[in-house]
Short mmCIF file of C-alpha atoms and ligand atoms in Angstrom, two decimals:
data_model
loop_
_atom_site.label_atom_id
_atom_site.label_comp_id
_atom_site.label_asym_id
_atom_site.label_seq_id
_atom_site.Cartn_x
_atom_site.Cartn_y
_atom_site.Cartn_z
CA MET A 1 5.47 -27.00 19.43
CA LYS A 2 6.09 -27.85 15.80
CA VAL A 3 4.24 -26.21 12.95
CA ASN A 4 3.12 -28.69 10.32
CA ARG A 5 0.04 -26.98 9.04
CA ILE A 6 -0.70 -23.27 8.56
CA CYS A 7 -3.96 -21.53 7.74
CA CYS A 8 -4.01 -17.90 6.62
CA ILE A 9 -7.34 -16.07 6.81
CA GLY A 10 -7.33 -13.39 4.09
CA ALA A 11 -5.97 -13.93 0.57
CA GLY A 12 -5.11 -10.31 -0.20
CA TYR A 13 -1.95 -8.34 -1.01
CA VAL A 14 -0.35 -9.62 2.20
CA GLY A 15 -1.89 -13.06 2.77
CA GLY A 16 -1.25 -14.30 -0.80
CA PRO A 17 2.43 -13.34 -1.22
CA THR A 18 3.53 -14.06 2.39
CA MET A 19 1.98 -17.52 2.40
CA ALA A 20 3.37 -18.30 -1.07
CA MET A 21 6.83 -17.45 0.30
CA ILE A 22 6.38 -19.62 3.42
CA ALA A 23 5.17 -22.52 1.25
CA ALA A 24 8.10 -22.11 -1.14
CA LYS A 25 10.69 -21.96 1.67
CA CYS A 26 9.11 -24.63 3.89
CA PRO A 27 8.12 -27.58 1.68
CA HIS A 28 7.40 -29.63 4.81
CA ILE A 29 4.59 -27.25 5.90
CA HIS A 30 1.10 -27.49 4.43
CA VAL A 31 -0.22 -23.92 3.84
CA ASP A 32 -3.91 -23.13 3.29
CA VAL A 33 -4.85 -19.58 2.27
CA VAL A 34 -8.56 -19.03 2.77
CA ASP A 35 -10.90 -16.17 2.00
CA LEU A 36 -14.64 -15.57 1.94
CA ASN A 37 -14.25 -13.90 -1.46
CA ALA A 38 -14.73 -16.78 -3.91
CA GLU A 39 -13.77 -14.68 -6.94
CA ARG A 40 -10.42 -13.82 -5.37
CA ILE A 41 -9.73 -17.44 -4.49
CA ALA A 42 -10.63 -18.53 -8.04
CA ALA A 43 -8.12 -15.98 -9.35
CA TRP A 44 -5.37 -17.33 -7.04
CA ASN A 45 -6.08 -20.76 -8.53
CA SER A 46 -5.98 -19.47 -12.12
CA ASP A 47 -3.28 -18.33 -14.57
CA GLU A 48 -4.08 -14.69 -13.79
CA LEU A 49 -3.39 -13.97 -10.12
CA PRO A 50 -5.60 -11.33 -8.48
CA ILE A 51 -2.63 -9.09 -7.73
CA TYR A 52 0.22 -7.98 -9.95
CA GLU A 53 3.56 -8.35 -8.18
CA PRO A 54 6.85 -8.98 -10.02
CA GLY A 55 8.15 -12.52 -9.47
CA LEU A 56 5.07 -13.70 -7.58
CA ASN A 57 3.61 -15.84 -10.32
CA ASP A 58 6.65 -18.17 -10.41
CA ILE A 59 6.54 -18.76 -6.66
CA VAL A 60 2.81 -19.45 -6.63
CA VAL A 61 2.95 -21.79 -9.59
CA GLU A 62 5.86 -23.69 -8.03
CA ALA A 63 4.11 -24.39 -4.72
CA ARG A 64 0.40 -24.38 -5.62
CA GLY A 65 -1.19 -27.81 -5.39
CA LYS A 66 1.91 -29.20 -3.61
CA ASN A 67 1.93 -27.53 -0.20
CA LEU A 68 0.11 -24.28 -1.03
CA PHE A 69 -3.67 -24.29 -1.38
CA PHE A 70 -6.15 -21.47 -1.95
CA SER A 71 -9.74 -22.13 -0.93
CA THR A 72 -12.95 -20.77 0.55
CA ASP A 73 -13.03 -23.61 3.03
CA VAL A 74 -12.32 -21.39 6.01
CA GLU A 75 -13.81 -23.63 8.72
CA GLU A 76 -12.05 -26.83 7.72
CA SER A 77 -8.68 -25.11 7.31
CA ILE A 78 -8.93 -23.50 10.74
CA ALA A 79 -9.76 -26.86 12.32
CA ALA A 80 -6.78 -28.57 10.67
CA ALA A 81 -4.11 -25.89 11.34
CA ASP A 82 -1.52 -25.62 14.13
CA LEU A 83 -0.92 -21.97 13.42
CA ILE A 84 -3.37 -19.43 11.97
CA PHE A 85 -2.35 -16.12 10.43
CA VAL A 86 -5.01 -13.43 10.44
CA SER A 87 -4.36 -11.27 7.38
CA VAL A 88 -7.69 -9.55 6.81
CA GLY A 89 -8.14 -5.88 5.98
CA THR A 90 -8.14 -3.19 8.69
CA PRO A 91 -9.34 -0.14 6.73
CA THR A 92 -10.04 3.27 8.22
CA LYS A 93 -13.47 3.28 9.83
CA SER A 94 -16.00 5.15 7.71
CA TYR A 95 -18.83 5.31 10.25
CA GLY A 96 -19.59 5.91 13.92
CA ILE A 97 -17.06 6.58 16.68
CA GLY A 98 -13.62 7.37 15.28
CA ALA A 99 -14.90 7.60 11.67
CA GLY A 100 -12.16 8.75 9.30
CA ARG A 101 -9.36 7.85 11.72
CA ALA A 102 -9.79 4.68 13.78
CA ALA A 103 -9.13 1.25 12.25
CA ASP A 104 -12.24 -0.76 11.44
CA LEU A 105 -11.72 -4.03 13.29
CA CYS A 106 -14.88 -5.78 12.09
CA TYR A 107 -12.93 -8.22 9.87
CA ILE A 108 -10.50 -9.01 12.70
CA GLU A 109 -13.39 -9.74 15.02
CA SER A 110 -15.17 -11.93 12.48
CA ALA A 111 -11.95 -13.90 11.90
CA ALA A 112 -11.46 -14.33 15.67
CA ARG A 113 -15.01 -15.62 16.07
CA MET A 114 -14.56 -18.06 13.20
CA ILE A 115 -11.39 -19.37 14.83
CA ALA A 116 -13.09 -19.76 18.21
CA LYS A 117 -15.95 -21.67 16.62
CA ASN A 118 -13.85 -24.07 14.56
CA ALA A 119 -10.68 -24.63 16.57
CA LYS A 120 -11.01 -27.87 18.51
CA GLY A 121 -7.52 -28.02 19.99
CA PRO A 122 -4.56 -25.72 20.83
CA LYS A 123 -3.71 -23.10 18.19
CA ILE A 124 -1.24 -20.30 17.72
CA ILE A 125 -3.03 -17.23 16.36
CA VAL A 126 -0.82 -14.71 14.57
CA GLU A 127 -1.86 -11.12 13.87
CA LYS A 128 -0.44 -10.40 10.43
CA SER A 129 -2.84 -7.53 9.78
CA THR A 130 -1.80 -4.07 10.95
CA ILE A 131 -3.88 -3.30 14.01
CA PRO A 132 -4.11 -0.79 16.86
CA VAL A 133 -1.89 -1.56 19.82
CA ARG A 134 -3.57 -3.94 22.32
CA THR A 135 -5.77 -5.65 19.73
CA ALA A 136 -4.31 -9.00 20.83
CA GLU A 137 -6.12 -8.48 24.11
CA ALA A 138 -9.48 -8.19 22.32
CA ILE A 139 -8.72 -11.26 20.22
CA ARG A 140 -7.80 -13.22 23.33
CA THR A 141 -11.03 -12.18 25.02
CA ILE A 142 -13.18 -13.21 22.05
CA LEU A 143 -11.38 -16.56 21.78
CA GLY A 144 -11.64 -17.19 25.51
CA ALA A 145 -15.33 -16.36 25.66
CA ASN A 146 -16.30 -18.52 22.69
CA SER A 147 -14.26 -21.66 23.02
CA ASP A 148 -14.41 -24.43 25.59
CA HIS A 149 -10.74 -25.44 25.56
CA GLY A 150 -9.19 -21.92 25.61
CA GLN A 151 -5.75 -23.14 24.49
CA PHE A 152 -4.75 -20.20 22.31
CA GLN A 153 -1.56 -18.21 22.12
CA VAL A 154 -1.88 -14.89 20.31
CA LEU A 155 1.24 -13.48 18.62
CA SER A 156 1.87 -10.29 16.71
CA ASN A 157 3.89 -10.63 13.50
CA PRO A 158 3.39 -7.47 11.43
CA GLU A 159 4.28 -7.48 7.76
CA PHE A 160 6.75 -4.95 6.35
CA LEU A 161 6.64 -5.85 2.64
CA ALA A 162 6.07 -3.03 0.18
CA GLU A 163 3.95 -3.60 -2.90
CA GLY A 164 5.87 -3.85 -6.15
CA THR A 165 8.87 -5.34 -4.30
CA ALA A 166 6.98 -7.88 -2.17
CA VAL A 167 8.90 -10.92 -3.40
CA GLU A 168 12.29 -9.29 -2.75
CA ASP A 169 11.13 -7.99 0.63
CA LEU A 170 9.85 -11.42 1.67
CA THR A 171 12.92 -13.25 0.39
CA GLU A 172 15.35 -10.98 2.21
CA PRO A 173 13.51 -9.07 4.91
CA ASP A 174 15.38 -6.40 6.90
CA ARG A 175 13.84 -8.05 9.92
CA ILE A 176 11.00 -10.30 11.05
CA LEU A 177 9.22 -8.98 14.11
CA ILE A 178 7.40 -11.34 16.47
CA GLY A 179 5.69 -10.22 19.65
CA GLY A 180 4.35 -12.63 22.24
CA GLU A 181 3.26 -12.95 25.79
CA ARG A 182 6.19 -13.23 28.20
CA THR A 183 5.16 -16.56 29.73
CA PRO A 184 6.54 -20.09 29.12
CA GLU A 185 3.56 -20.83 26.80
CA GLY A 186 4.00 -17.50 25.03
CA ASP A 187 7.74 -18.09 24.59
CA ALA A 188 7.07 -21.56 23.14
CA ALA A 189 4.60 -20.11 20.63
CA VAL A 190 7.09 -17.40 19.64
CA GLU A 191 9.77 -20.05 19.14
CA ALA A 192 7.40 -22.10 16.96
CA LEU A 193 6.89 -19.11 14.64
CA VAL A 194 10.59 -18.21 14.74
CA SER A 195 11.34 -21.75 13.52
CA VAL A 196 9.09 -21.25 10.49
CA TYR A 197 10.95 -18.10 9.39
CA ALA A 198 14.33 -19.57 10.32
CA ASN A 199 13.97 -21.84 7.29
CA TRP A 200 15.26 -18.91 5.21
CA VAL A 201 15.87 -15.87 7.44
CA SER A 202 18.92 -15.81 9.71
CA ARG A 203 18.00 -15.80 13.37
CA ASP A 204 19.77 -12.52 14.07
CA ARG A 205 17.22 -10.84 11.83
CA ILE A 206 14.27 -12.28 13.74
CA LEU A 207 13.40 -9.85 16.53
CA THR A 208 11.20 -10.89 19.40
CA THR A 209 9.44 -8.42 21.69
CA ASN A 210 6.43 -8.21 23.93
CA LEU A 211 3.04 -8.11 22.19
CA TRP A 212 2.39 -4.39 22.53
CA SER A 213 5.82 -3.31 21.28
CA SER A 214 5.36 -5.44 18.18
CA GLU A 215 1.86 -4.14 17.44
CA LEU A 216 2.94 -0.54 17.96
CA SER A 217 6.19 -0.84 15.98
CA LYS A 218 4.28 -1.53 12.79
CA LEU A 219 2.32 1.72 13.05
CA VAL A 220 5.45 3.62 14.00
CA ALA A 221 7.51 2.20 11.11
CA ASN A 222 4.90 3.36 8.61
CA ALA A 223 4.55 6.72 10.32
CA PHE A 224 8.33 7.34 10.15
CA LEU A 225 8.50 6.33 6.47
CA ALA A 226 5.56 8.54 5.53
CA GLN A 227 6.96 11.37 7.61
CA ARG A 228 10.13 11.39 5.48
CA ILE A 229 8.05 11.72 2.32
CA SER A 230 5.96 14.54 3.76
CA SER A 231 9.17 16.22 4.95
CA ILE A 232 10.80 16.14 1.52
CA ASN A 233 7.50 17.11 -0.13
CA SER A 234 7.21 20.15 2.15
CA ILE A 235 10.74 21.10 1.06
CA SER A 236 9.77 20.58 -2.61
CA ALA A 237 7.46 23.60 -2.32
CA LEU A 238 10.28 25.66 -0.83
CA CYS A 239 12.61 24.52 -3.63
CA GLU A 240 10.11 25.71 -6.22
CA ALA A 241 9.89 29.09 -4.47
CA THR A 242 13.64 29.55 -4.19
CA GLY A 243 15.23 27.95 -7.24
CA ALA A 244 16.69 24.99 -5.35
CA ASP A 245 16.33 21.46 -6.78
CA VAL A 246 14.70 18.92 -4.47
CA ASP A 247 16.61 15.96 -5.95
CA GLU A 248 19.89 17.77 -5.24
CA VAL A 249 18.76 18.62 -1.72
CA GLY A 250 17.67 14.98 -1.19
CA ARG A 251 21.08 13.75 -2.35
CA ALA A 252 22.91 16.29 -0.22
CA ILE A 253 21.11 15.37 2.98
CA GLY A 254 20.79 11.65 2.20
CA THR A 255 24.57 11.16 2.08
CA ASP A 256 24.66 11.98 5.79
CA SER A 257 24.76 8.47 7.20
CA ARG A 258 22.53 9.57 10.08
CA ILE A 259 19.79 10.55 7.61
CA GLY A 260 20.32 7.94 4.88
CA PRO A 261 19.26 8.11 1.21
CA LYS A 262 15.96 6.18 1.12
CA PHE A 263 12.43 7.60 1.07
CA LEU A 264 13.60 11.09 0.13
CA LYS A 265 12.05 11.15 -3.34
CA ALA A 266 9.65 14.08 -3.62
CA SER A 267 6.39 13.21 -5.33
CA VAL A 268 2.82 14.24 -5.95
CA GLY A 269 2.08 12.57 -2.60
CA PHE A 270 2.27 9.15 -1.06
CA GLY A 271 -0.54 6.67 -1.63
CA GLY A 272 -1.10 3.01 -0.88
CA SER A 273 -3.33 1.12 1.47
CA CYS A 274 -1.10 1.60 4.51
CA PHE A 275 0.53 4.96 5.17
CA GLN A 276 -2.51 7.20 5.55
CA LYS A 277 -4.60 4.54 7.25
CA ASP A 278 -1.91 3.63 9.75
CA ILE A 279 -1.01 7.22 10.64
CA LEU A 280 -4.68 8.08 11.15
CA ASN A 281 -4.91 5.04 13.37
CA LEU A 282 -1.89 6.29 15.35
CA VAL A 283 -3.46 9.74 15.57
CA TYR A 284 -6.66 8.24 16.94
CA LEU A 285 -4.80 6.08 19.44
CA CYS A 286 -2.87 9.08 20.77
CA GLU A 287 -6.12 10.98 21.24
CA HIS A 288 -7.64 7.98 22.95
CA PHE A 289 -4.72 7.82 25.37
CA GLY A 290 -5.00 11.57 26.12
CA LEU A 291 -1.99 12.73 24.08
CA PRO A 292 -3.37 15.49 21.82
CA GLN A 293 0.08 17.02 21.10
CA VAL A 294 1.43 13.69 19.86
CA SER A 295 -1.71 13.19 17.82
CA GLN A 296 -1.43 16.61 16.13
CA TYR A 297 2.25 16.05 15.40
CA TRP A 298 1.55 12.90 13.37
CA HIS A 299 -1.63 14.25 11.80
CA ALA A 300 0.47 16.93 10.12
CA VAL A 301 2.14 14.20 8.02
CA VAL A 302 -1.22 13.35 6.41
CA GLN A 303 -2.22 17.02 6.07
CA MET A 304 1.03 17.80 4.24
CA ASN A 305 0.35 14.88 1.90
CA ASP A 306 -3.17 16.14 1.13
CA TRP A 307 -1.79 19.59 0.43
CA GLN A 308 0.85 18.20 -1.94
CA LYS A 309 -1.83 16.45 -4.05
CA GLU A 310 -3.98 19.61 -4.15
CA ARG A 311 -0.94 21.74 -4.99
CA PHE A 312 -0.27 19.57 -8.02
CA SER A 313 -3.84 19.79 -9.41
CA THR A 314 -3.89 23.54 -8.79
CA LYS A 315 -0.56 23.93 -10.60
CA ILE A 316 -2.02 22.22 -13.67
CA VAL A 317 -5.10 24.45 -13.72
CA LYS A 318 -3.13 27.67 -13.14
CA THR A 319 -0.52 26.81 -15.74
CA LEU A 320 -3.16 26.07 -18.37
CA PHE A 321 -4.24 29.74 -18.17
CA ASN A 322 -6.59 29.15 -15.24
CA THR A 323 -8.99 27.00 -17.20
CA VAL A 324 -8.97 23.34 -18.14
CA ARG A 325 -12.65 23.22 -19.05
CA GLY A 326 -13.09 21.18 -22.23
CA LYS A 327 -9.33 20.64 -22.57
CA LYS A 328 -7.89 17.17 -23.03
CA ILE A 329 -5.31 16.33 -20.38
CA ALA A 330 -3.35 13.09 -20.50
CA ILE A 331 -2.88 11.41 -17.15
CA LEU A 332 -0.14 8.79 -17.16
CA GLY A 333 -0.48 6.39 -14.27
CA PHE A 334 -3.25 5.51 -11.84
CA ALA A 335 -1.56 2.96 -9.52
CA PHE A 336 -0.15 4.36 -6.25
CA LYS A 337 3.37 3.37 -7.30
CA LYS A 338 4.96 1.43 -10.15
CA ASP A 339 4.89 -2.35 -10.45
CA THR A 340 1.54 -2.85 -8.76
CA ASN A 341 -2.08 -2.79 -9.89
CA ASP A 342 -3.12 -1.49 -6.46
CA THR A 343 -4.71 1.96 -6.52
CA ARG A 344 -5.73 2.37 -2.88
CA GLU A 345 -5.25 6.04 -1.86
CA SER A 346 -3.33 6.70 -5.07
CA ALA A 347 -2.58 10.42 -5.62
CA SER A 348 -3.84 9.97 -9.18
CA ILE A 349 -7.42 9.42 -7.94
CA TYR A 350 -7.48 12.82 -6.25
CA VAL A 351 -5.76 14.70 -9.06
CA CYS A 352 -8.22 13.19 -11.59
CA ARG A 353 -11.15 14.10 -9.34
CA ASP A 354 -9.96 17.72 -9.06
CA LEU A 355 -9.37 18.09 -12.80
CA LEU A 356 -12.72 16.50 -13.68
CA SER A 357 -14.45 18.93 -11.32
CA GLU A 358 -12.72 21.77 -13.23
CA GLY A 359 -14.31 20.42 -16.43
CA ALA A 360 -11.20 18.82 -17.96
CA ASN A 361 -11.47 15.88 -20.36
CA ILE A 362 -9.10 13.28 -18.99
CA ALA A 363 -7.40 10.68 -21.17
CA LEU A 364 -5.97 8.16 -18.74
CA TYR A 365 -3.43 5.43 -19.32
CA ASP A 366 -2.06 2.94 -16.80
CA PRO A 367 -0.37 -0.30 -17.90
CA LYS A 368 -1.87 -2.49 -15.16
CA VAL A 369 -4.97 -0.99 -13.56
CA PRO A 370 -8.30 -2.35 -14.89
CA VAL A 371 -10.98 0.08 -16.13
CA SER A 372 -13.47 -1.13 -13.53
CA THR A 373 -11.08 -0.21 -10.71
CA ILE A 374 -10.58 3.31 -12.11
CA HIS A 375 -14.33 3.87 -12.31
CA ALA A 376 -14.93 2.50 -8.81
CA ASP A 377 -12.14 4.63 -7.30
CA LEU A 378 -13.47 7.81 -8.89
CA ASN A 379 -17.03 6.99 -7.82
CA TYR A 380 -15.75 6.51 -4.29
CA VAL A 381 -14.34 10.04 -4.16
CA GLY A 382 -17.59 11.51 -5.44
CA VAL A 383 -17.20 11.58 -9.24
CA SER A 384 -20.55 10.64 -10.80
CA ASP A 385 -21.03 8.10 -13.59
CA GLU A 386 -22.32 10.94 -15.74
CA VAL A 387 -19.03 12.87 -15.37
CA ILE A 388 -17.06 9.67 -16.00
CA ASP A 389 -19.02 8.96 -19.19
CA ARG A 390 -18.68 12.52 -20.42
CA GLN A 391 -15.13 13.48 -19.40
CA LEU A 392 -13.02 10.36 -18.90
CA THR A 393 -11.47 8.18 -21.59
CA ILE A 394 -9.36 5.18 -20.66
CA CYS A 395 -6.60 4.69 -23.22
CA SER A 396 -4.48 1.69 -24.10
CA SER A 397 -1.22 3.60 -24.57
CA ALA A 398 0.50 6.83 -23.55
CA GLU A 399 0.56 7.86 -27.22
CA GLU A 400 -3.22 7.55 -27.48
CA ALA A 401 -3.71 9.49 -24.23
CA THR A 402 -1.45 12.37 -25.24
CA ASP A 403 -2.72 12.74 -28.83
CA GLN A 404 -4.37 16.19 -29.26
CA SER A 405 -3.92 17.00 -25.57
CA HIS A 406 -3.03 20.32 -23.95
CA GLY A 407 -0.95 18.79 -21.21
CA LEU A 408 0.39 15.52 -19.90
CA ALA A 409 0.86 14.66 -16.25
CA VAL A 410 2.85 11.74 -14.84
CA LEU A 411 1.23 10.42 -11.66
CA THR A 412 2.89 6.99 -11.38
CA GLU A 413 6.57 6.34 -12.04
CA TRP A 414 6.11 3.38 -14.44
CA ASP A 415 9.48 2.77 -16.17
CA GLU A 416 7.95 2.95 -19.65
CA PHE A 417 7.02 6.63 -19.19
CA ALA A 418 10.65 7.80 -19.07
CA THR A 419 11.44 6.41 -22.52
CA LEU A 420 8.38 7.45 -24.54
CA ASP A 421 8.92 8.95 -27.98
CA PHE A 422 8.47 12.51 -26.74
CA SER A 423 9.28 14.06 -30.10
CA ALA A 424 6.29 12.29 -31.69
CA ILE A 425 4.14 13.11 -28.67
CA TYR A 426 5.11 16.81 -28.88
CA ASP A 427 4.12 16.98 -32.54
CA LYS A 428 0.61 15.74 -31.76
CA MET A 429 -0.09 17.99 -28.76
CA PHE A 430 -1.61 21.48 -28.73
CA LYS A 431 0.91 24.26 -28.15
CA PRO A 432 2.15 25.32 -25.72
CA ALA A 433 2.58 21.64 -24.83
CA PHE A 434 2.71 21.32 -21.05
CA VAL A 435 4.30 18.51 -19.01
CA PHE A 436 3.65 18.05 -15.28
CA ASP A 437 6.00 15.49 -13.81
CA GLY A 438 4.59 14.38 -10.46
CA ARG A 439 7.33 11.80 -10.00
CA ASN A 440 10.44 13.49 -11.43
CA VAL A 441 11.11 10.59 -13.77
CA LEU A 442 11.06 12.29 -17.18
CA PRO A 443 14.13 13.68 -19.01
CA HIS A 444 13.31 17.33 -18.32
CA ASP A 445 16.19 18.94 -20.27
CA LYS A 446 15.42 16.88 -23.35
CA LEU A 447 11.73 17.75 -23.11
CA ARG A 448 12.54 21.47 -22.92
CA GLU A 449 14.80 21.14 -25.98
CA LEU A 450 11.89 19.58 -27.86
CA GLY A 451 9.76 22.61 -26.97
CA PHE A 452 7.72 21.32 -24.01
CA ASP A 453 6.89 23.62 -21.13
CA VAL A 454 7.91 21.50 -18.12
CA TYR A 455 6.80 21.68 -14.49
CA ALA A 456 8.45 19.19 -12.13
CA ILE A 457 7.94 18.74 -8.39
CA GLY A 458 10.50 20.68 -6.38
CA LYS A 459 12.46 22.04 -9.33
CA GLY A 460 12.77 25.79 -8.96
P1 LIG S 501 -6.80 -7.02 1.26
O1 LIG S 501 -8.03 -6.21 1.35
O2 LIG S 501 -6.06 -7.12 -0.04
O3 LIG S 501 -7.12 -8.52 1.73
C1 LIG S 501 -7.86 -8.86 2.87
C2 LIG S 501 -8.70 -10.09 2.55
O4 LIG S 501 -9.31 -10.57 3.74
C3 LIG S 501 -9.85 -9.85 1.56
O5 LIG S 501 -9.66 -10.66 0.41
C4 LIG S 501 -11.11 -10.23 2.35
O6 LIG S 501 -12.09 -10.87 1.55
C5 LIG S 501 -10.56 -11.17 3.39
N1 LIG S 501 -11.39 -11.33 4.59
C6 LIG S 501 -11.92 -10.38 5.39
N2 LIG S 501 -12.59 -10.95 6.42
C7 LIG S 501 -12.47 -12.29 6.28
C8 LIG S 501 -12.91 -13.42 7.03
N3 LIG S 501 -13.61 -13.28 8.18
N4 LIG S 501 -12.63 -14.66 6.57
C9 LIG S 501 -11.92 -14.82 5.44
N5 LIG S 501 -11.44 -13.79 4.69
C10 LIG S 501 -11.71 -12.54 5.12
O7 LIG S 501 -5.83 -6.45 2.39
P2 LIG S 501 -4.22 -6.47 2.42
O8 LIG S 501 -3.65 -5.35 1.60
O9 LIG S 501 -3.74 -7.86 2.17
O10 LIG S 501 -3.96 -6.08 3.94
C11 LIG S 501 -4.24 -6.98 4.99
C12 LIG S 501 -3.64 -6.43 6.27
O11 LIG S 501 -2.21 -6.33 6.14
C13 LIG S 501 -4.12 -5.02 6.63
O12 LIG S 501 -4.22 -4.91 8.02
C14 LIG S 501 -2.98 -4.13 6.13
O13 LIG S 501 -2.89 -2.93 6.85
C15 LIG S 501 -1.77 -5.00 6.39
N6 LIG S 501 -0.62 -4.72 5.52
C16 LIG S 501 -0.80 -4.49 4.19
C17 LIG S 501 0.31 -4.27 3.38
C18 LIG S 501 0.15 -4.02 1.89
O14 LIG S 501 1.14 -3.71 1.27
N7 LIG S 501 -1.02 -4.15 1.31
C19 LIG S 501 1.59 -4.32 3.92
C20 LIG S 501 1.73 -4.57 5.28
C21 LIG S 501 0.61 -4.79 6.07
C1 LIG S 502 4.49 0.69 2.76
C2 LIG S 502 5.75 0.37 3.59
O1 LIG S 502 6.90 0.75 2.84
C3 LIG S 502 5.79 -1.12 3.90
O2 LIG S 502 6.90 -1.41 4.77
C4 LIG S 502 4.50 -1.52 4.61
O3 LIG S 502 4.51 -2.90 4.89
C5 LIG S 502 3.29 -1.16 3.77
O4 LIG S 502 3.33 0.26 3.47
P1 LIG S 502 3.78 0.41 0.22
O5 LIG S 502 2.70 1.37 0.58
O6 LIG S 502 3.43 -0.85 -0.46
O7 LIG S 502 4.60 0.00 1.53
O8 LIG S 502 4.85 1.15 -0.72
P2 LIG S 502 5.99 2.22 -0.44
O9 LIG S 502 7.16 1.88 -1.29
O10 LIG S 502 6.26 2.45 0.97
O11 LIG S 502 5.36 3.56 -1.08
C6 LIG S 502 4.25 4.20 -0.49
C7 LIG S 502 3.98 5.50 -1.23
O12 LIG S 502 5.02 6.46 -1.00
C8 LIG S 502 3.89 5.35 -2.74
O13 LIG S 502 2.87 6.14 -3.25
C9 LIG S 502 5.24 5.84 -3.21
O14 LIG S 502 5.23 6.31 -4.53
C10 LIG S 502 5.50 6.96 -2.23
N1 LIG S 502 6.92 7.31 -2.05
C11 LIG S 502 7.80 6.37 -1.58
C12 LIG S 502 7.35 8.60 -2.35
O15 LIG S 502 6.56 9.45 -2.76
N2 LIG S 502 8.67 8.91 -2.15
C13 LIG S 502 9.57 8.00 -1.67
O16 LIG S 502 10.75 8.37 -1.51
C14 LIG S 502 9.12 6.69 -1.38
#
């Protein structure tokens, strides 16, 4: 089996960058990225891509129109492809059975039905989306029941890129994981996909497993990463109570080669489209398979994260003499991490919601997140348009946001925040001038010398 033509269903944060990388590294393969969302496709074909990701623009511009194409022509692209990636969203279900925990597989099912309807010959179908273990079985059943030739091989190939570093992660992945059915046809399909990646990833980094191990490994990888953050965040509260410094503790334990230094940065709480969703999915699966103890164990990771966000908002209110009503508070950062315009599950959304409900006037600045996204995110967590109109101002700089404010809080670790002119900012703030560093990125000693009253996560 040789792959000459690829179709990717879903032109989002995963579909767009991963397919751009495949097109750039495999000039002999024609890559179509298709989506039902015409606005998103138009943006992929424009000078302003729909997602902000360092280095992505160059790769897209290089391959677009040569062997990389973005279109809404889903049916035609499916029919022409040898291999089809399914990279649609799998958000947490918000209704019915499993609401708030299970993954909503409606987009996966609609993609599978579109493939069945339009595929006229043999195809390799690749799950790129993160899905509950054994979803490949459901996809196979839908394909089998709706197609007359039935020549499909379903593979699992989860994506491990992180936003903000997607291009680096795709260029030099720690590993590529491919799961397939352990039959001669399954092995041939796995080898066909391995050959695509082998154009730039060494074969010893391409792991092959059975389908279920691959599907489950994605959920487990995210659960382990998030667990480290919740672990260090739990310790940040203990550091504050005891006078220890969480960065020093992180360094001390991270130099143990068995623990390792990464993902030990305490913060206001993890966000992003994946961690919470995937752990809740794992929690639901464990319950489904009759493993309540395992389910509770992993659920605690999300509960600790929720507590960390609440703890931060409460700290702001308590520090400002138990009332923020009518006070201007500068919020720096709305994205869930630096170098992305993605805000899904960002801690900033919840801290803003809590402060607005306490009556604060929020002056918000983020270098990349559009105003419409901020409004939509706050609406989604229950903040009314009336409150937004009355209490929220979106600013075009950190200086504007902090002017005449009682406190400033850093919610995203954008590099520019560490080097602001804090002396000028201090002069224009009400006194005492409070700083709440939810990312531990500001120069705390310098700020204290200038006269700021500084609270930082996990600093006793
Ligand atoms: P996204 O919401 O940015 O993009 C999904 C796209 O799929 C949307 O543009 C939507 O319009 C499109 N779509 C849905 N149904 C369709 C259909 N039937 N036909 C055509 N298009 C359709 O989502 P994302 O962040 O790219 O995530 C996609 C999957 O990858 C999810 O399962 C996610 O868990 C997983 N994942 C995401 C990341 C990440 O960093 N965002 C990393 C690893 C894995
Ligand atoms: C994550 C996984 O890292 C990636 O492998 C998977 O494919 C998708 O989910 P992403 O959510 O894009 O990637 O970013 P990540 O760097 O993991 O950060 C997630 C959240 O954790 C962010 O809010 C980040 O600020 C926070 N974080 C990360 C910490 O609070 N402390 C850390 O030490 C690391």
